[in-house]
mmCIF file of C-alpha atoms in Angstrom:
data_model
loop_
_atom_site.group_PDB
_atom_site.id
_atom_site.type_symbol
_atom_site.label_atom_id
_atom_site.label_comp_id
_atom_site.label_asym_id
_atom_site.label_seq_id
_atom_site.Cartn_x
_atom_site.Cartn_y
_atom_site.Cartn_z
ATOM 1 C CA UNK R 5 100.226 124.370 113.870
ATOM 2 C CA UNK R 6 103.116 125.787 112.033
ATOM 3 C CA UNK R 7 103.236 129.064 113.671
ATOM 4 C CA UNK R 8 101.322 129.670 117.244
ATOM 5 C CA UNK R 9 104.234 130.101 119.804
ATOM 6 C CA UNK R 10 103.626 127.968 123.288
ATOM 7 C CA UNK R 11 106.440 129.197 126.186
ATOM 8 C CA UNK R 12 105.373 125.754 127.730
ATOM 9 C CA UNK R 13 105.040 122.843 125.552
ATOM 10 C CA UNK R 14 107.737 122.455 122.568
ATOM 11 C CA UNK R 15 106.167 122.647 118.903
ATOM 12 C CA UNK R 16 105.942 118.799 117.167
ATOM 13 C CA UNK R 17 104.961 120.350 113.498
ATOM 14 C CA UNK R 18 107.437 122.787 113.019
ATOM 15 C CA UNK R 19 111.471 122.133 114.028
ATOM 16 C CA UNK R 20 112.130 126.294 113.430
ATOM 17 C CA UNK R 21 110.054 126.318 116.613
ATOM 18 C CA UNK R 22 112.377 123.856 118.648
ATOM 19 C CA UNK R 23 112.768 127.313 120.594
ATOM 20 C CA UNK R 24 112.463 128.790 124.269
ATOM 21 C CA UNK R 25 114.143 129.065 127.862
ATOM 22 C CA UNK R 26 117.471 127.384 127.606
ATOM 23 C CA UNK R 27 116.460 124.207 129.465
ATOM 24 C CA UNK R 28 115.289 120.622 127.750
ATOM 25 C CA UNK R 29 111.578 121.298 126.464
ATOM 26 C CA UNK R 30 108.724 118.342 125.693
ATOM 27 C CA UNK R 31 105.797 118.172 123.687
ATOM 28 C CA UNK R 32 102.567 115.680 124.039
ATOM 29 C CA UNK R 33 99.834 114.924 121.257
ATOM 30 C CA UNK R 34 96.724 112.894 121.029
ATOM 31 C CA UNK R 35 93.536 113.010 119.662
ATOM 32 C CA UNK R 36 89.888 111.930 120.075
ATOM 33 C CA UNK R 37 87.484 110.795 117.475
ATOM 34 C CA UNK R 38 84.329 108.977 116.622
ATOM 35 C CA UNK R 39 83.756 106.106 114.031
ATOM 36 C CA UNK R 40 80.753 106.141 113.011
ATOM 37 C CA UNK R 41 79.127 102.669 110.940
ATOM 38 C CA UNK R 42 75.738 102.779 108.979
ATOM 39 C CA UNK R 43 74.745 100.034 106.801
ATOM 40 C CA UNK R 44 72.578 97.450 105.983
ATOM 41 C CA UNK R 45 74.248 94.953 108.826
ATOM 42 C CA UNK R 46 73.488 97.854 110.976
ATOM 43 C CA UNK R 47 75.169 100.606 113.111
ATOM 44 C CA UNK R 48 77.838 100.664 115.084
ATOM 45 C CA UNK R 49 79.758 103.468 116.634
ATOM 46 C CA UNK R 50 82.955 103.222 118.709
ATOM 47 C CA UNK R 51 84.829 106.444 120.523
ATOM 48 C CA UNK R 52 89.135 106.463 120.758
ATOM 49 C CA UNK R 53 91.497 108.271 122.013
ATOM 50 C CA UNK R 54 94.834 108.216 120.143
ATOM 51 C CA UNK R 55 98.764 109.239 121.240
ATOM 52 C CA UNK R 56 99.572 110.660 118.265
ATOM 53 C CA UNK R 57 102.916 112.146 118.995
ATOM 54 C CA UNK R 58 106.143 113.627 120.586
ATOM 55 C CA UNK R 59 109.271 115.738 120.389
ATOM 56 C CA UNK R 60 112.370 116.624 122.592
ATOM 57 C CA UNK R 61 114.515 119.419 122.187
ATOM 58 C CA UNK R 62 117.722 120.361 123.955
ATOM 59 C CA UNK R 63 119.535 123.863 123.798
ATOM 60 C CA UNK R 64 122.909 124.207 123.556
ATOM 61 C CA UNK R 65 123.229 128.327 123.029
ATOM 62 C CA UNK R 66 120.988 129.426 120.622
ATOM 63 C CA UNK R 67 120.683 126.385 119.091
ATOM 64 C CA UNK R 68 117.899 123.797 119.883
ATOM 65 C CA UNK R 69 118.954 119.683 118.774
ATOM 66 C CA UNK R 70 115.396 117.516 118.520
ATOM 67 C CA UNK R 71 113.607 114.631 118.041
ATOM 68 C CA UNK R 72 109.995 114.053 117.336
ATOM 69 C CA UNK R 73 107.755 110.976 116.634
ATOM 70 C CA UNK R 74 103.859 111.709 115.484
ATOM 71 C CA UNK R 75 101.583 109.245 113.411
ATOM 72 C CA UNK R 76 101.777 108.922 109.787
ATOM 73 C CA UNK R 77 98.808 106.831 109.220
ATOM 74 C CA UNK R 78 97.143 103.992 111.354
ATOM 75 C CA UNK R 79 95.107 101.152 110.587
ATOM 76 C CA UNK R 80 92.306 99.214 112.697
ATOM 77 C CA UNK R 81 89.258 97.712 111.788
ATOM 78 C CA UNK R 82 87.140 94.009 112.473
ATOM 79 C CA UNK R 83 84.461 92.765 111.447
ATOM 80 C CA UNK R 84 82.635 89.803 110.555
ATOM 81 C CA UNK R 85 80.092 88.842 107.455
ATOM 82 C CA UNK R 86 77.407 85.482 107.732
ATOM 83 C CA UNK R 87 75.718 84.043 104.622
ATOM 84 C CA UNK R 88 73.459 82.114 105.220
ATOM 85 C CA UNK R 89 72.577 78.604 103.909
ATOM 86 C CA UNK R 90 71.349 78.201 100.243
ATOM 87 C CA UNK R 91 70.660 74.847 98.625
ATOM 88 C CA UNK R 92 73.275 72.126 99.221
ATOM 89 C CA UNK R 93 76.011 75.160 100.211
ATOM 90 C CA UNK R 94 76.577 75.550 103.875
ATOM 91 C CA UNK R 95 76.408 78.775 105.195
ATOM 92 C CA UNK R 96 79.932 81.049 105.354
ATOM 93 C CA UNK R 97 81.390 82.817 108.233
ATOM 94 C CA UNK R 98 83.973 85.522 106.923
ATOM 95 C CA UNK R 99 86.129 87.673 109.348
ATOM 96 C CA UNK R 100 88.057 90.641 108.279
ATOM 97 C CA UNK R 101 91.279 92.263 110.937
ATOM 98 C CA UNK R 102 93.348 95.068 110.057
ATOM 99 C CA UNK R 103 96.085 96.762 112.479
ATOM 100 C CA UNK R 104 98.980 98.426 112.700
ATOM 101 C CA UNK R 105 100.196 102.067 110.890
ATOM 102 C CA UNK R 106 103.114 104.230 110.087
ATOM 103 C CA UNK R 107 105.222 106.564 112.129
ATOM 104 C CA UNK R 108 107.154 110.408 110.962
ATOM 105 C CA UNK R 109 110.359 110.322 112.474
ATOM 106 C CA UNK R 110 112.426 113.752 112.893
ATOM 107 C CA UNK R 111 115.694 114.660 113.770
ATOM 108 C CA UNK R 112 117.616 118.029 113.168
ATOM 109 C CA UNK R 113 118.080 121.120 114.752
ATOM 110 C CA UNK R 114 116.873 125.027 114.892
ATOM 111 C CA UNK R 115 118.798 128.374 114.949
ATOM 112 C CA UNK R 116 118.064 131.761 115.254
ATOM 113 C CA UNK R 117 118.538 134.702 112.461
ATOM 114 C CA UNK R 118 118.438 138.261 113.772
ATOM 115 C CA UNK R 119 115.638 139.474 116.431
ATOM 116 C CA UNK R 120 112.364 137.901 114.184
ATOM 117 C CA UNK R 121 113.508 134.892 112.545
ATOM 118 C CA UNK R 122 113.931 131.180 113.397
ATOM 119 C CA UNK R 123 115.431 128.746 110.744
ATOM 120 C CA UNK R 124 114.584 124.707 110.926
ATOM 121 C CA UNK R 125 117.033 121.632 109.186
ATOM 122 C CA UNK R 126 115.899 118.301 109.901
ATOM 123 C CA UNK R 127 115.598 114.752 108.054
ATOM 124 C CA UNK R 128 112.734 112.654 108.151
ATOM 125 C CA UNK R 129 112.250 109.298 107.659
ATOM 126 C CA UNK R 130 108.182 106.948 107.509
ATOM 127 C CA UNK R 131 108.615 103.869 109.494
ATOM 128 C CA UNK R 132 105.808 101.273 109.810
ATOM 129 C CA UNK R 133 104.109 97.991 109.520
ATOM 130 C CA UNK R 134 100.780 96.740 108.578
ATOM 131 C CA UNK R 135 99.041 93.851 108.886
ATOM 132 C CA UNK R 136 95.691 92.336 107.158
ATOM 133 C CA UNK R 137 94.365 88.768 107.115
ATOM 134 C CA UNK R 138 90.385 87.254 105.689
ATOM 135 C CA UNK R 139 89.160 84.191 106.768
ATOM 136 C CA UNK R 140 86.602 82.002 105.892
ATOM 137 C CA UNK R 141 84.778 79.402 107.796
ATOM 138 C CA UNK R 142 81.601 76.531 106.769
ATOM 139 C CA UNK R 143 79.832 75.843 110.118
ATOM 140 C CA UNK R 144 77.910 73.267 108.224
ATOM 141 C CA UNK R 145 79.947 71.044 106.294
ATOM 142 C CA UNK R 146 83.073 69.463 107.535
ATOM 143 C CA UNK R 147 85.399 71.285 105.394
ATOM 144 C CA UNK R 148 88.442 73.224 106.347
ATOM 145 C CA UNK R 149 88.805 77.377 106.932
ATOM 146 C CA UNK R 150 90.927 78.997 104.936
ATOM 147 C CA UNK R 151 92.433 82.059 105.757
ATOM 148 C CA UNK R 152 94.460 84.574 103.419
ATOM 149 C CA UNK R 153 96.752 87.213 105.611
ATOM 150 C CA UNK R 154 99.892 89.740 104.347
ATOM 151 C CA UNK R 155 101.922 91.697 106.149
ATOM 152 C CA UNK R 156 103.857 94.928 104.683
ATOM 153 C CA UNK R 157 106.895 96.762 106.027
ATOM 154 C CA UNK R 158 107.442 100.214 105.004
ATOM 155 C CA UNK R 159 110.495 102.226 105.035
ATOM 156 C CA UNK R 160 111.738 106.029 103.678
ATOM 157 C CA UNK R 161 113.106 108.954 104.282
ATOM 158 C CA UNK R 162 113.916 112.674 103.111
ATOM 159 C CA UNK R 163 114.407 116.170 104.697
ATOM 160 C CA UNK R 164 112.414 119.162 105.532
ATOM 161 C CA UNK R 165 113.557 123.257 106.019
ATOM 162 C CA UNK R 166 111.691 125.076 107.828
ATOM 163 C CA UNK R 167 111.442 128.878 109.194
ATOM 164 C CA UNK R 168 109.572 130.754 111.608
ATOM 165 C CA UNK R 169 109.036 134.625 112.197
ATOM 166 C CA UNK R 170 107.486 137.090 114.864
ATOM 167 C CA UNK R 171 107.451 140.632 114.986
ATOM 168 C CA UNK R 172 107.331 140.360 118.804
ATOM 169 C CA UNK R 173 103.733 142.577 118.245
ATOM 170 C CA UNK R 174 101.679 139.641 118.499
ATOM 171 C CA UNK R 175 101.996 138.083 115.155
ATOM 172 C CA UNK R 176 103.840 134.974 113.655
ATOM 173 C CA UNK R 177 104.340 133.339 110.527
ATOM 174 C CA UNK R 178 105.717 129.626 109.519
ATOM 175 C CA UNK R 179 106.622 127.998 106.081
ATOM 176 C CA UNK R 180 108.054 124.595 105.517
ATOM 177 C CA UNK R 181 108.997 122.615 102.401
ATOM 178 C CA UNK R 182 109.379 119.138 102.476
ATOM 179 C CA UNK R 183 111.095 117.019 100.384
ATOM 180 C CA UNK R 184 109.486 113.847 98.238
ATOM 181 C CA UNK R 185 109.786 110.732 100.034
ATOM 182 C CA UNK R 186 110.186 107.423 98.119
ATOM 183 C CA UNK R 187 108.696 104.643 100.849
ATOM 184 C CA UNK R 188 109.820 101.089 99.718
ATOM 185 C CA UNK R 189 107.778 98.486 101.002
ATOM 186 C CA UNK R 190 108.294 94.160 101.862
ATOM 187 C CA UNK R 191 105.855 92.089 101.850
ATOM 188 C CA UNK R 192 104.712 89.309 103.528
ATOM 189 C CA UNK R 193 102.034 87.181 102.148
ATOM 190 C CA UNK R 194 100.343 83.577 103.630
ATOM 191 C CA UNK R 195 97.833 81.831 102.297
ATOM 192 C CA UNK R 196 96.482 78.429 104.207
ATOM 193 C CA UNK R 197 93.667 75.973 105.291
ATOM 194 C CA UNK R 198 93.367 74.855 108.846
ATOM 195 C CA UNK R 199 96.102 71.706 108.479
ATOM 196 C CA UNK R 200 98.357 72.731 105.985
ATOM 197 C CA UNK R 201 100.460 75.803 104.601
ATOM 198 C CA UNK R 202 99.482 76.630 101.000
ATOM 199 C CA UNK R 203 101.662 79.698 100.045
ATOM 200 C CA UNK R 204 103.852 81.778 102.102
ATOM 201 C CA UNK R 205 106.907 84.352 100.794
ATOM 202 C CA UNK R 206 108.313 87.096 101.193
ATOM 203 C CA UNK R 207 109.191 89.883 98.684
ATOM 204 C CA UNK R 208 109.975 93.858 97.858
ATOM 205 C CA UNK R 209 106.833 95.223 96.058
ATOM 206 C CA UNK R 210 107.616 96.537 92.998
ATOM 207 C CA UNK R 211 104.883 99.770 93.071
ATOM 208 C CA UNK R 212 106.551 101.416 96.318
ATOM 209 C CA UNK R 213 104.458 104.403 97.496
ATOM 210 C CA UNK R 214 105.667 108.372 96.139
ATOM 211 C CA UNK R 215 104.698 110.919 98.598
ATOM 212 C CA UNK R 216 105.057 114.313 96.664
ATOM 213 C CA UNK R 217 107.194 117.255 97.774
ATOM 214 C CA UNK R 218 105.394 119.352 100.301
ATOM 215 C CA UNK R 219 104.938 122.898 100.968
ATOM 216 C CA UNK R 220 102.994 124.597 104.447
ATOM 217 C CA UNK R 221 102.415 127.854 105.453
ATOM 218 C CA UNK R 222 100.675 129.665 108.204
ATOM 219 C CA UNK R 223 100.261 132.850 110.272
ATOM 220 C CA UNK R 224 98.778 133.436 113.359
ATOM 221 C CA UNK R 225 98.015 136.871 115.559
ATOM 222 C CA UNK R 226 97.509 136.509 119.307
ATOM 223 C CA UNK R 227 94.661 138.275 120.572
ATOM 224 C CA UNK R 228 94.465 140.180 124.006
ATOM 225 C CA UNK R 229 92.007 139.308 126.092
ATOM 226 C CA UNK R 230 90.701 142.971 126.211
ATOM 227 C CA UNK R 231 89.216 141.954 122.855
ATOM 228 C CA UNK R 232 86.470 139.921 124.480
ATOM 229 C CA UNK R 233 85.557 142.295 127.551
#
């Protein structure tokens, strides 16, 4: 979150909380979740577990220097589609792969204001590459698959300020504002039958992806465990 202070593990969200003892500090992130598949083909659930980030920050004085990774986006799915046999058409065997995903970069730097406040500068830039492909196959007839794949490289970048405050009587409060982030994309497209190579370039998509200007806030209160008995 933007604003719950941790004396142990170093803040990836927020850089005005790149903060704490004056030694090198490390943060960890991952998640867990379930995919979950209902249709007429069937069901089909699948559990993951995903590293979805990390950040380093070193002191020197007051002032914490950083660097964090965390996931932007991912991509992964397969599956597979059979029609059957109708006629004089042979049946079709199509197969559908995604992978790959985009990753936040940060670097920049946090500095303190008076007794309560915590200021964050950093710049940001979206790296990341994707890649999709359909193929088709006719296990009846001897005719040749075909298979239509693309690739896309992404690239941006802008800047975030952040700030973070704590009256030292159990509560905090964070606020950032990010900048918009123009993320310019190549692309890689091939298009081919089993033998021979039917289409294949390479070119900067015109529509490049805006991602608007962002603004976060939070608070948080820590609560004593006398509260629950």
């Amino acid at each position: 979150g933007l604003t719950l202070p941790d004396t142990v593990c170093l803040n990836i969200t927020n850089p005005a909380m790149w903060s704490g003892s004056a030694t090198a500090r490390l943060g960890l992130q991952g998640d867990v979740y379930r995919t979950y598949i209902d249709d007429n083909t069937g069901t089909d659930v699948s559990d993951q577990f995903g590293f979805t980030g990390i950040a380093m920050a070193i002191p020197i004085g007051k002032t914490f220097f950083g660097v964090s990774l965390s996931s932007f986006t991912r991509l992964n799915y397969k599956w597979e589609s059979t029609d059957i046999a109708a006629g004089d058409w042979s049946s079709t065997k199509e197969s559908f792969d995604g992978r790959g995903g985009l990753t936040l970069g940060n670097v920049g730097f946090s500095f303190p204001y008076g007794e309560r406040w915590r200021f964050g500068i950093s710049g940001r830039a979206i790296l990341g590459k994707t890649e999709q492909s359909w193929r088709i196959d006719f296990p009846d007839i001897a005719s040749n698959n075909a298979t239509r794949a693309f690739s896309d490289r992404y690239v941006g970048g802008g800047v975030s300020l952040s700030c973070h405050w704590n009256n030292q009587q159990n509560w905090s409060a964070g606020a950032m504002l990010i900048s918009p982030i123009s993320v310019f994309v190549e692309r890689q497209e091939l298009v081919k039958s089993e033998y021979t190579v039917l289409f294949d370039s390479t070119w900067d998509v015109d529509n490049n992806y805006e991602l608007p200007i962002g603004i976060a806030f939070g608070l948080a209160k820590r609560i004593s465990r006398e509260k629950f008995g």
